[in-house]
mmCIF file of C-alpha atoms and ligand atoms in Angstrom:
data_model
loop_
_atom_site.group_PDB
_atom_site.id
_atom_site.type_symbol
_atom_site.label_atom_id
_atom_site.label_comp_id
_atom_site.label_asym_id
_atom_site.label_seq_id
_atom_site.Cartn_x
_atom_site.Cartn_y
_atom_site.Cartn_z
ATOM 1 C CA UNK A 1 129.598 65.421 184.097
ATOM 2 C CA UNK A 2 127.057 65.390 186.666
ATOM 3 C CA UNK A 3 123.027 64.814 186.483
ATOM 4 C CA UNK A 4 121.117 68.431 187.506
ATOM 5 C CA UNK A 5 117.489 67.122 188.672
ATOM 6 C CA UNK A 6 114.548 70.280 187.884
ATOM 7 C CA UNK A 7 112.801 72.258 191.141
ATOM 8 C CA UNK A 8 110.112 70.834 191.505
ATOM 9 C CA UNK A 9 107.162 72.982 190.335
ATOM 10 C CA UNK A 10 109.621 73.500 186.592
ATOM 11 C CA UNK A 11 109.143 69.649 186.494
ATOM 12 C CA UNK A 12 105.288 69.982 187.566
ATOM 13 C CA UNK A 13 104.522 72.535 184.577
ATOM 14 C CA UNK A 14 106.478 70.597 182.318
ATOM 15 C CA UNK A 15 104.601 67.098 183.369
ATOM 16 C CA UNK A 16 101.621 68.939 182.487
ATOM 17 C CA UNK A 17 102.701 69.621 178.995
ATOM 18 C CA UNK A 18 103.557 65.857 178.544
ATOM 19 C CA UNK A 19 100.438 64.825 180.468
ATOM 20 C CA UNK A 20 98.189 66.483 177.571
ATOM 21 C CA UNK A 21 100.227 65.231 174.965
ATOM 22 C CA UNK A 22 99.869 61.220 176.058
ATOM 23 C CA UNK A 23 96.228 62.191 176.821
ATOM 24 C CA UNK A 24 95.621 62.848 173.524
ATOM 25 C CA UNK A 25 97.075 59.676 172.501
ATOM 26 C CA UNK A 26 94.417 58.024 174.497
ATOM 27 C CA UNK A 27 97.383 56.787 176.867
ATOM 28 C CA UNK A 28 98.404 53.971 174.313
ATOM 29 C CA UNK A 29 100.637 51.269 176.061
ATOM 30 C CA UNK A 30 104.589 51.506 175.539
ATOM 31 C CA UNK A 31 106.466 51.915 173.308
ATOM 32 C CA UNK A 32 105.571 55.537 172.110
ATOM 33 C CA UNK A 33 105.501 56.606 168.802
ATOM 34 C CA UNK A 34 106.602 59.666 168.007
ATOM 35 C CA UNK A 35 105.170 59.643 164.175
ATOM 36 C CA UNK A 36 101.918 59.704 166.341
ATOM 37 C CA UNK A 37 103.115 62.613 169.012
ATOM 38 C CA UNK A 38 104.311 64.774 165.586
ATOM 39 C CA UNK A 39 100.678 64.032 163.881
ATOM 40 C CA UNK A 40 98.862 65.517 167.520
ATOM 41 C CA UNK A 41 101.247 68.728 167.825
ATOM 42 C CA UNK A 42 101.442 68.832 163.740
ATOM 43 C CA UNK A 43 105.254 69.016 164.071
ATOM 44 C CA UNK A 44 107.394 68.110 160.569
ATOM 45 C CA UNK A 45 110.290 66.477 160.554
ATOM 46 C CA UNK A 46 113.420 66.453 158.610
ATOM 47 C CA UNK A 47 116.726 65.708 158.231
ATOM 48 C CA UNK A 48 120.423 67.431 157.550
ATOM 49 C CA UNK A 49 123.322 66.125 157.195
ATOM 50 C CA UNK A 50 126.792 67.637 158.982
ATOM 51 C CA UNK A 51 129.522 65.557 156.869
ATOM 52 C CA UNK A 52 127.911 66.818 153.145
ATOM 53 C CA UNK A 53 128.496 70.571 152.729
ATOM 54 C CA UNK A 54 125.606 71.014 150.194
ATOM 55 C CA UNK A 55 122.664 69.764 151.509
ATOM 56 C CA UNK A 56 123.484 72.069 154.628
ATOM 57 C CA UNK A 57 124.139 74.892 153.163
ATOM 58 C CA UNK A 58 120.942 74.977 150.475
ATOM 59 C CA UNK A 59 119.057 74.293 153.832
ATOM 60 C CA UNK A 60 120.668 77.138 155.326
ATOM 61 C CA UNK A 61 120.059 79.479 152.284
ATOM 62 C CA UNK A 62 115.905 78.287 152.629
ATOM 63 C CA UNK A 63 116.113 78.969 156.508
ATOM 64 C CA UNK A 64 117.178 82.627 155.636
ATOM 65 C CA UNK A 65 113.753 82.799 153.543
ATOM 66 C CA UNK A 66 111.353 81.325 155.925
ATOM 67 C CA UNK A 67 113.397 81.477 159.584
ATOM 68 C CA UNK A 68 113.603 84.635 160.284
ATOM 69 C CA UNK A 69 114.366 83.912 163.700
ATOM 70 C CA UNK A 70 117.789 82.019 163.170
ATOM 71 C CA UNK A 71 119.966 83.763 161.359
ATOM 72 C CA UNK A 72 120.819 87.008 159.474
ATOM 73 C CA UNK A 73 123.337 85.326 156.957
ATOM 74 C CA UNK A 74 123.178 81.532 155.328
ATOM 75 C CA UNK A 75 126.125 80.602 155.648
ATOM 76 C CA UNK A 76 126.415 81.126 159.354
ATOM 77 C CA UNK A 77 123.934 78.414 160.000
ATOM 78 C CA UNK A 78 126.243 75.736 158.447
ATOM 79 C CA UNK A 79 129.371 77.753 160.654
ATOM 80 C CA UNK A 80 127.048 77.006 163.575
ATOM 81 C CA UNK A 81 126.715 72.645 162.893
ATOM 82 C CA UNK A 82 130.413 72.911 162.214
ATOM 83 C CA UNK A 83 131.848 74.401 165.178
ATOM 84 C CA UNK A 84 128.994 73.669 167.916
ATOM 85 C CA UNK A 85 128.498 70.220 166.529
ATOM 86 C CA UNK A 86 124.924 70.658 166.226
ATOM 87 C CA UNK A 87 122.754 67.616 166.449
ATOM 88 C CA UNK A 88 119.144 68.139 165.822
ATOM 89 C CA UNK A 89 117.052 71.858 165.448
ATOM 90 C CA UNK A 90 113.902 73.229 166.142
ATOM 91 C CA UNK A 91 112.391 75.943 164.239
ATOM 92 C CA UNK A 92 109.234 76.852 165.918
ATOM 93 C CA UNK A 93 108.069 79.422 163.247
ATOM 94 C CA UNK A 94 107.872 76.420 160.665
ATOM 95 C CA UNK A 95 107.390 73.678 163.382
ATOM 96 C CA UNK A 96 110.035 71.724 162.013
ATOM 97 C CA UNK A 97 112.516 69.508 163.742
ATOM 98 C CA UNK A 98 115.469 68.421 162.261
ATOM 99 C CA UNK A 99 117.887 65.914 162.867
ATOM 100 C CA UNK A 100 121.461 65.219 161.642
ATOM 101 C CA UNK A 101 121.232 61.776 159.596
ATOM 102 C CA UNK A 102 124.569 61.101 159.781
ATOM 103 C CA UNK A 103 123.795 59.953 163.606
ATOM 104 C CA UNK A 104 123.415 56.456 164.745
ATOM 105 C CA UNK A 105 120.155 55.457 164.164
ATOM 106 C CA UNK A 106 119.545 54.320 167.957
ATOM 107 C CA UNK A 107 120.482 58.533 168.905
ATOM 108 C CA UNK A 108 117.410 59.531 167.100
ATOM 109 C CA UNK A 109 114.921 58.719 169.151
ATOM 110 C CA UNK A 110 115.954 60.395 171.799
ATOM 111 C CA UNK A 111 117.119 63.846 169.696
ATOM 112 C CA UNK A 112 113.747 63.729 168.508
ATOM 113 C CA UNK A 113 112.278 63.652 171.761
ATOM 114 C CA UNK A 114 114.323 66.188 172.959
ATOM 115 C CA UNK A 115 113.296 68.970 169.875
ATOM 116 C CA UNK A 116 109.748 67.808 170.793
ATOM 117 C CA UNK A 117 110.413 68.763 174.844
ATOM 118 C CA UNK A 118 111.157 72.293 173.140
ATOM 119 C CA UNK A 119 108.340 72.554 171.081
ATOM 120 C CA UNK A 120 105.947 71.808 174.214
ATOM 121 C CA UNK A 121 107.561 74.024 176.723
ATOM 122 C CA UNK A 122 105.807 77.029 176.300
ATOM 123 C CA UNK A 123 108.550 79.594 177.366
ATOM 124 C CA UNK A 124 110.965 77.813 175.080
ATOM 125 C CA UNK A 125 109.678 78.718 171.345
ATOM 126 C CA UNK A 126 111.826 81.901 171.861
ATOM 127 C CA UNK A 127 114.831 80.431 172.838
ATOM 128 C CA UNK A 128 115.054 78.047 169.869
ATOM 129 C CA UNK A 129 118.584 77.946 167.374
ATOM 130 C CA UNK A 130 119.856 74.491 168.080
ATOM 131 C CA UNK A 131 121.512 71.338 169.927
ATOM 132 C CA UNK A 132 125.195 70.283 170.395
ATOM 133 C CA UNK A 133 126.285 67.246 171.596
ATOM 134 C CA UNK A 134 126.758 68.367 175.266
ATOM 135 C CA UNK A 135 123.600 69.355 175.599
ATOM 136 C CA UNK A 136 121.743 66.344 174.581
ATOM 137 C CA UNK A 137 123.970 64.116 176.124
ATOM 138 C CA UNK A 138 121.215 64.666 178.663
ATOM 139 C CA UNK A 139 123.886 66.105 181.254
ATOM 140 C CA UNK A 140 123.358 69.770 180.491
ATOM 141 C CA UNK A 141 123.892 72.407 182.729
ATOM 142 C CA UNK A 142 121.843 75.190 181.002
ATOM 143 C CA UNK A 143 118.222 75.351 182.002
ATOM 144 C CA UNK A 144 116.147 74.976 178.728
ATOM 145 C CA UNK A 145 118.391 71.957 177.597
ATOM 146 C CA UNK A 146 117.674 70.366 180.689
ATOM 147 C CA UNK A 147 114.095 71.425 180.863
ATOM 148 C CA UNK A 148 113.969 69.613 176.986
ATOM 149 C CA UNK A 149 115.638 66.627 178.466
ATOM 150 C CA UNK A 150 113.142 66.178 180.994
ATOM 151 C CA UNK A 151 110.613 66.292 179.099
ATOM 152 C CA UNK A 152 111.839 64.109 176.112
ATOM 153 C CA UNK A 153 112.281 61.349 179.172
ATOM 154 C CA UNK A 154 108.818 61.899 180.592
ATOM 155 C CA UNK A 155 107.692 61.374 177.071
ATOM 156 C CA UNK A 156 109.349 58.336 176.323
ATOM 157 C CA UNK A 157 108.766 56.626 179.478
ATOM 158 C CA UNK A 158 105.024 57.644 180.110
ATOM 159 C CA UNK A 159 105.048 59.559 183.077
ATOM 160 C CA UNK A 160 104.284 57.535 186.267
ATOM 161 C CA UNK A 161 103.920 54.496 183.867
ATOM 162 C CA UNK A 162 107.387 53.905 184.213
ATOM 163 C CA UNK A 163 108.240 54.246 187.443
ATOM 164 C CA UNK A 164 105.688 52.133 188.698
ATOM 165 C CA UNK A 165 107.106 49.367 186.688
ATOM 166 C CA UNK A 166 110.730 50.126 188.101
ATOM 167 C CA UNK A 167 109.613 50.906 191.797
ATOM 168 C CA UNK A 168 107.605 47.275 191.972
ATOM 169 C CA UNK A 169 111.397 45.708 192.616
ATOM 170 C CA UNK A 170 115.117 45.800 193.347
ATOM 171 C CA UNK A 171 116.604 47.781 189.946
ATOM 172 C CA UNK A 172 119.386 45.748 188.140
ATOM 173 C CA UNK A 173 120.731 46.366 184.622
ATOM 174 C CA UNK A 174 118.861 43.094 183.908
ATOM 175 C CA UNK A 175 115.601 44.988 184.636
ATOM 176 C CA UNK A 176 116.895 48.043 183.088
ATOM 177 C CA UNK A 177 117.429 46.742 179.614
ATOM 178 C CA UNK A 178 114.187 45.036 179.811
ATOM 179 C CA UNK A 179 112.344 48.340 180.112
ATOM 180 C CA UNK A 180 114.077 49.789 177.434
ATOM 181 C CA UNK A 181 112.997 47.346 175.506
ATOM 182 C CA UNK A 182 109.657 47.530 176.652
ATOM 183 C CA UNK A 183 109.365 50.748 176.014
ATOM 184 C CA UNK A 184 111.676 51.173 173.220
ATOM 185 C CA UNK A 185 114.063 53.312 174.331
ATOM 186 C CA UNK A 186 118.167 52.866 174.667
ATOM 187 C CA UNK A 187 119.505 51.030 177.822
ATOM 188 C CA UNK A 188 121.463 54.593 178.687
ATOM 189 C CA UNK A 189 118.709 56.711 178.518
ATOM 190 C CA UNK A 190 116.415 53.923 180.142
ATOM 191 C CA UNK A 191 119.250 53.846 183.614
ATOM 192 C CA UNK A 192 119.261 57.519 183.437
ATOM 193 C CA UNK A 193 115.348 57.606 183.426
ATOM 194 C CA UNK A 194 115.407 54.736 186.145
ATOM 195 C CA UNK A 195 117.875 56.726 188.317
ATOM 196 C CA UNK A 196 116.366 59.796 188.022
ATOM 197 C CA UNK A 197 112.644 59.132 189.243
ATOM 198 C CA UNK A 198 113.746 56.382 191.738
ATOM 199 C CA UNK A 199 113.013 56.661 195.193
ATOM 200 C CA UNK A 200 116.136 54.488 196.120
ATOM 201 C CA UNK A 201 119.531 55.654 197.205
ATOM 202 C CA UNK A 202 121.180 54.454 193.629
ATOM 203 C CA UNK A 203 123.646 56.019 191.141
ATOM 204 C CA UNK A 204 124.908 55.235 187.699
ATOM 205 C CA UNK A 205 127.707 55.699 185.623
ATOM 206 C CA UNK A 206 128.504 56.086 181.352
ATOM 207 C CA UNK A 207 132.154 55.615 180.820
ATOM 208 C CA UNK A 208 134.949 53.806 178.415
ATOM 209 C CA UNK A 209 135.539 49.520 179.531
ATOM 210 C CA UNK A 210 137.325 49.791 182.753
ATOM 211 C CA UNK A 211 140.086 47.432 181.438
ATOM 212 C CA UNK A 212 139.874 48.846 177.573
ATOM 213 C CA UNK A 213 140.310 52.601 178.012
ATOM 214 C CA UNK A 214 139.043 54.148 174.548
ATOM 215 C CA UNK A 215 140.684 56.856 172.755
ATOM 216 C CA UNK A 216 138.605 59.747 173.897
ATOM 217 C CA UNK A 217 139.220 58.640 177.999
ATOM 218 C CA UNK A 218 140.303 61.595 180.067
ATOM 219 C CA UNK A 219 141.842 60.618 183.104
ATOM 220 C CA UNK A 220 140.324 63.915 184.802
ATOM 221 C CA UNK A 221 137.321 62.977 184.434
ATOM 222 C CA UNK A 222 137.014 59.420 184.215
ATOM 223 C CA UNK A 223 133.296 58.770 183.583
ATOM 224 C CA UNK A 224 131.385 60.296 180.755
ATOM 225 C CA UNK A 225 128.343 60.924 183.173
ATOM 226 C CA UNK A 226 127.978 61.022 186.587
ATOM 227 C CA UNK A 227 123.910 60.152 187.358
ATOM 228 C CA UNK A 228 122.952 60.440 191.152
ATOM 229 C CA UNK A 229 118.853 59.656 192.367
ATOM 230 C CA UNK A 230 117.801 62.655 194.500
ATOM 231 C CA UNK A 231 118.095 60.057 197.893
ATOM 232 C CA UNK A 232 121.803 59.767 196.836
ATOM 233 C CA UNK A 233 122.612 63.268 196.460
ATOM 234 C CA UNK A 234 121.289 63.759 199.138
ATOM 235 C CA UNK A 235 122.898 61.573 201.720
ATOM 236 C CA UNK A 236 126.226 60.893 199.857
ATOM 237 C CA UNK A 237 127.414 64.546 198.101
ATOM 238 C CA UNK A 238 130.855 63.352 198.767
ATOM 239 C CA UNK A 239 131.674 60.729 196.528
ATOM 240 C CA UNK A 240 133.515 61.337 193.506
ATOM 241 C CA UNK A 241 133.839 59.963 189.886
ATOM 242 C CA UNK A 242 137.030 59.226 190.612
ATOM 243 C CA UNK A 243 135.873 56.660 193.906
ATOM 244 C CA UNK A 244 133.347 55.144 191.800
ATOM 245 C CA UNK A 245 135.731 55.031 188.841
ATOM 246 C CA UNK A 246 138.602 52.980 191.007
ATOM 247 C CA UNK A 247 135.992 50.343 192.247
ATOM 248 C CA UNK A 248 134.671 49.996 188.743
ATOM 249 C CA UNK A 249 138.433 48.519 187.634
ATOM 250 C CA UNK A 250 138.783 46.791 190.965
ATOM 251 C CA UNK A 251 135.886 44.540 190.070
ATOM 252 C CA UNK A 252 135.641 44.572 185.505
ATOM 253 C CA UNK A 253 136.928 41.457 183.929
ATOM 254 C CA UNK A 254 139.012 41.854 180.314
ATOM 255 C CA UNK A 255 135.376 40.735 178.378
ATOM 256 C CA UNK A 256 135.150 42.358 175.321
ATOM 257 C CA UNK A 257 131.131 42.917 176.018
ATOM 258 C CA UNK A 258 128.419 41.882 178.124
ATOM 259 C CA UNK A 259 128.562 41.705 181.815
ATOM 260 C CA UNK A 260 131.956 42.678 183.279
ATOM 261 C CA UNK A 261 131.661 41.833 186.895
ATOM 262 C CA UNK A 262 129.804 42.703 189.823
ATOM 263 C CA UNK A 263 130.898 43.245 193.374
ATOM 264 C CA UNK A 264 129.623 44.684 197.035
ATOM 265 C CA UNK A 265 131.534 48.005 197.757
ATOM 266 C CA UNK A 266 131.806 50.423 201.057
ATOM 267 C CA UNK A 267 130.149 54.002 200.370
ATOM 268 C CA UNK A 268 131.158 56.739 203.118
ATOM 269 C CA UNK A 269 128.031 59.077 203.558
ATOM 270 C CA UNK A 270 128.200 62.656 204.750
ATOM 271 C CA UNK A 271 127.973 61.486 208.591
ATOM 272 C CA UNK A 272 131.043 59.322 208.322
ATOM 273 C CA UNK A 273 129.011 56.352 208.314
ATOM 274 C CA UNK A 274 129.880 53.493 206.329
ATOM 275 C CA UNK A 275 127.347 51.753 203.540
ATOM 276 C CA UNK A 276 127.449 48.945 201.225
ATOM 277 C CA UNK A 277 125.893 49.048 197.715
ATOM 278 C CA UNK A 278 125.830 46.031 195.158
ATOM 279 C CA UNK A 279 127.678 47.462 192.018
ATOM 280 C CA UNK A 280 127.635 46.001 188.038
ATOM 281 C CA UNK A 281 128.823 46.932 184.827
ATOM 282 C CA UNK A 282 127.794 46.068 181.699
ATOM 283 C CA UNK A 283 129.725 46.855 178.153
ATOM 284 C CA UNK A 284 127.327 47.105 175.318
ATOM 285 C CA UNK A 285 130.504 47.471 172.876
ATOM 286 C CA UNK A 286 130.921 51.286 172.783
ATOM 287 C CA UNK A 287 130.059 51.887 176.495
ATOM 288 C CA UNK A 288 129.933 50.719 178.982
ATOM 289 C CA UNK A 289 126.744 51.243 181.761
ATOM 290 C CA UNK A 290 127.189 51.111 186.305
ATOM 291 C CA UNK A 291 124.556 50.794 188.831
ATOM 292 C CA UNK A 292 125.452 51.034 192.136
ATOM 293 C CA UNK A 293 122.062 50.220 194.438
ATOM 294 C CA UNK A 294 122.167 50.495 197.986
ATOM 295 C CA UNK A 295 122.218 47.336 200.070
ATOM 296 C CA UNK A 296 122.674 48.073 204.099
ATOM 297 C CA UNK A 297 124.596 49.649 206.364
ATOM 298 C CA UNK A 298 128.087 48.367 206.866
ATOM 299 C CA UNK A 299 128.121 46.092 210.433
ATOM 300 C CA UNK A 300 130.916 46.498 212.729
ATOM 301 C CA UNK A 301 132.965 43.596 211.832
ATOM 302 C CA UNK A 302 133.416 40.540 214.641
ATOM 303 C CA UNK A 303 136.971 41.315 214.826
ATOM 304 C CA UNK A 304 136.588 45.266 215.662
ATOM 305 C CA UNK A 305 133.228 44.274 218.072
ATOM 306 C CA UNK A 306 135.697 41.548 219.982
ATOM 307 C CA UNK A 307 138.680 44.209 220.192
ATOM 308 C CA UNK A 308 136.204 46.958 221.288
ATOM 309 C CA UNK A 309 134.523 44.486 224.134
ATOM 310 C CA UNK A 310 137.917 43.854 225.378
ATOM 311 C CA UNK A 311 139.101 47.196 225.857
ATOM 312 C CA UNK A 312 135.597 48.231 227.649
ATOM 313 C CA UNK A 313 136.765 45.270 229.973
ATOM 314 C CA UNK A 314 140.276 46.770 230.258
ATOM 315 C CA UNK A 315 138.536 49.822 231.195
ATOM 316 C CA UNK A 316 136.328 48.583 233.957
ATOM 317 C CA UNK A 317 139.043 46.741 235.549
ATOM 318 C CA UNK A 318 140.682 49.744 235.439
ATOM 319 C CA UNK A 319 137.737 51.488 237.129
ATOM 320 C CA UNK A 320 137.776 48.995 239.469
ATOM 321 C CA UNK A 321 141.563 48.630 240.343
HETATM 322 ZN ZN1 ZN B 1 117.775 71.505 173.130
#
C-alpha cells in the first residue's frame, strides 16, 4: 500500500483547522495532549470493546436513541465493528469519539487523533459512521480518511514544529525514534510524519523481519506500506515494493530485534540514471521500520571510465588510420 500526499490548498484548509486548535493551546511545547485538545473542542471520549458482544451491542441500542445519524437498526452497528473491523467512531451529533479498548495501548493515540482530524474538518461532520483498520493504517485511499490522517499527524507533530527539528539534519531511524519520543508519538507514525513533510528525496517502508516472515506476509505485496516524500515520487515513480523489498533481505541479519543491518544501494530514476541511497532497518519486535535517504549520484566506476577512454582512443586511431 502506497502513501497518497493531499493537493495542496486541501492540506492548507486543513493546517488552518489545526493551526487554531494549537493556538488555543497557547502553542505548548511537545508532546501534545490530547485530554487538553478534547477540553478546547469539548469532545468526549469513550470506549467499546469489539471481542465482548454486550457492551457493543447496549452501546448500539443507546446510539439508536441519541445518533440518529448512524443507523436505523441496533444491531447493525455491532454487524458494522464485526465485519469492517471498526477501530474508533465519531459521532458528531454527541461529539463523542470512541475507541475500541481492546487495541494496543500505543494505537490509541493515534486513533484518537485521527476521530479528532474528523471532528475539525468542517466538511467531514456529515460523512461520519466509522474507521476500519485500512483506513487508519494511515495508507488510505479514500479522501476523508486521508484528509483525517493528515490532520491527526499535523496535530501530533505541531505543524512546522516538527519539521524544523527533522530538516536541521541528515534523517536516520536514530533521529526518528528520538522525535517520537520527543513528541510522544510511535516510531511508525513518527517516519511516516518525517517522510511525508521532508524536503529530501527519502522513502520508507512497514513490513514483516526480512529473515522472519510473519504469518500474515503476502508475497504480492511484500511491504505493509509503501511511504514515498513528494521529491521521491517525483523523480523515482518506478521503483517497486518488490525492489526495495529484495535489497531489504540482501542486507537484514537473523536478529530477533533492534537494528538489522544497513547498506548503500543503486536506485534507477525515471531518466535511467543511476543513484545511491544509504538504507536501514530496524525490528521493533512486531515490525519492522526502512529508510532509504538519498546519498549521490552513482560515479562511473574506474573500470568502465578506463574501458570507455580506451575505446575513444581506438576510435581516433581509427579516424586517423
Ligand atoms: Zn476516519
Amino acid at each position: 500500500m502506497r502513501n497518497s500526499l493531499l493537493r495542496i490548498h486541501t492540506a492548507q484548509d486543513i493546517d488552518d483547522q489545526v493551526d487554531k486548535v494549537l493556538r488555543g493551546l497557547g502553542n505548548a511545547p511537545p508532546p501534545l495532549s490530547l485530554e487538553y485538545v478534547r477540553a478546547l473542542l469539548k469532545l468526549d471520549k469513550g470506549y467499546y470493546s469489539s471481542t465482548k458482544d454486550g457492551p457493543l451491542r447496549e452501546l448500539a441500542s443507546k446510539l439508536f436513541v441519541a445518533g440518529k445519524q448512524i443507523l436505523g437498526r441496533p444491531t447493525l452497528l455491532w454487524e458494522a465493528v464485526k465485519k469492517a473491523e471498526l477501530k474508533a467512531l465519531y459521532l458528531p451529533d454527541r461529539k463523542q469519539i470512541l475507541l475500541d479498548e481492546d487495541l494496543p495501548l500505543l494505537k490509541h493515540r493515534w486513533n484518537e487523533s485521527h476521530e479528532i482530524g474528523h471532528s475539525i474538518i468542517p466538511w467531514h461532520t456529515s460523512a461520519m459512521l466509522g474507521d476500519n483498520t485500512a483506513t487508519l493504517s494511515q495508507a488510505c485511499l479514500e479522501h476523508t480518511e486521508s484528509e483525517a490522517n493528515y490532520a491527526a499527524g499535523r496535530l501530533l507533530f505541531l505543524r512546522e514544529r516538527f519539521t524544523e527539528e527533522l530538516n536541521s539534519s541528515t534523517p536516520t531511524l536514530k533521529l526518528i525514534k528520538n522525535l517520537g519520543k520527543s513528541f510522544g508519538n510511535t516510531s511508525t507514525s513518527t517516519m511516516w510524519r518525517s517522510i511525508e513533510c521532508s524536503t529530501q528525496t527519502i522513502f520508507g517502508a512497514v513490513s514483516s523481519h526480512p529473515r522472519k516472515l510473519s504469518e500474515k506476509f503476502n508475497a504480492q505485496e511484500p511491504l505493509s506500506y509503501f511511504i514515498r516524500s513528494k521529491s521521491f515520487i517525483e523523480k523515482f515513480s518506478e521503483i517497486t515494493e518488490h525492489l526495495i523489498w529484495g535489497h531489504m533481505q540482501s542486507y537484514c541479519g537473523w536478529q530477533k530485534g533492534g537494528p538489522l543491518g544497513e547498506t548503500e544501494v543503486v536506485l534507477t530514476d525515471d531518466n535511467g540514471s543511476n543513484h545511491v541511497f544509504r538504507m536501514e532497518t530496524f525490528f521493533n519486535s512486531y515490525e519492522a521500520l526502512t529508510l532509504g535517504v538519498y546519498v549521490r549520484p552513482e560515479l562511473i566506476t574506474s573500470v568502465n571510465l578506463f574501458s570507455s577512454s580506451i575505446a575513444a582512443t581506438e576510435a581516433l586511431f581509427r579516424d586517423l588510420l
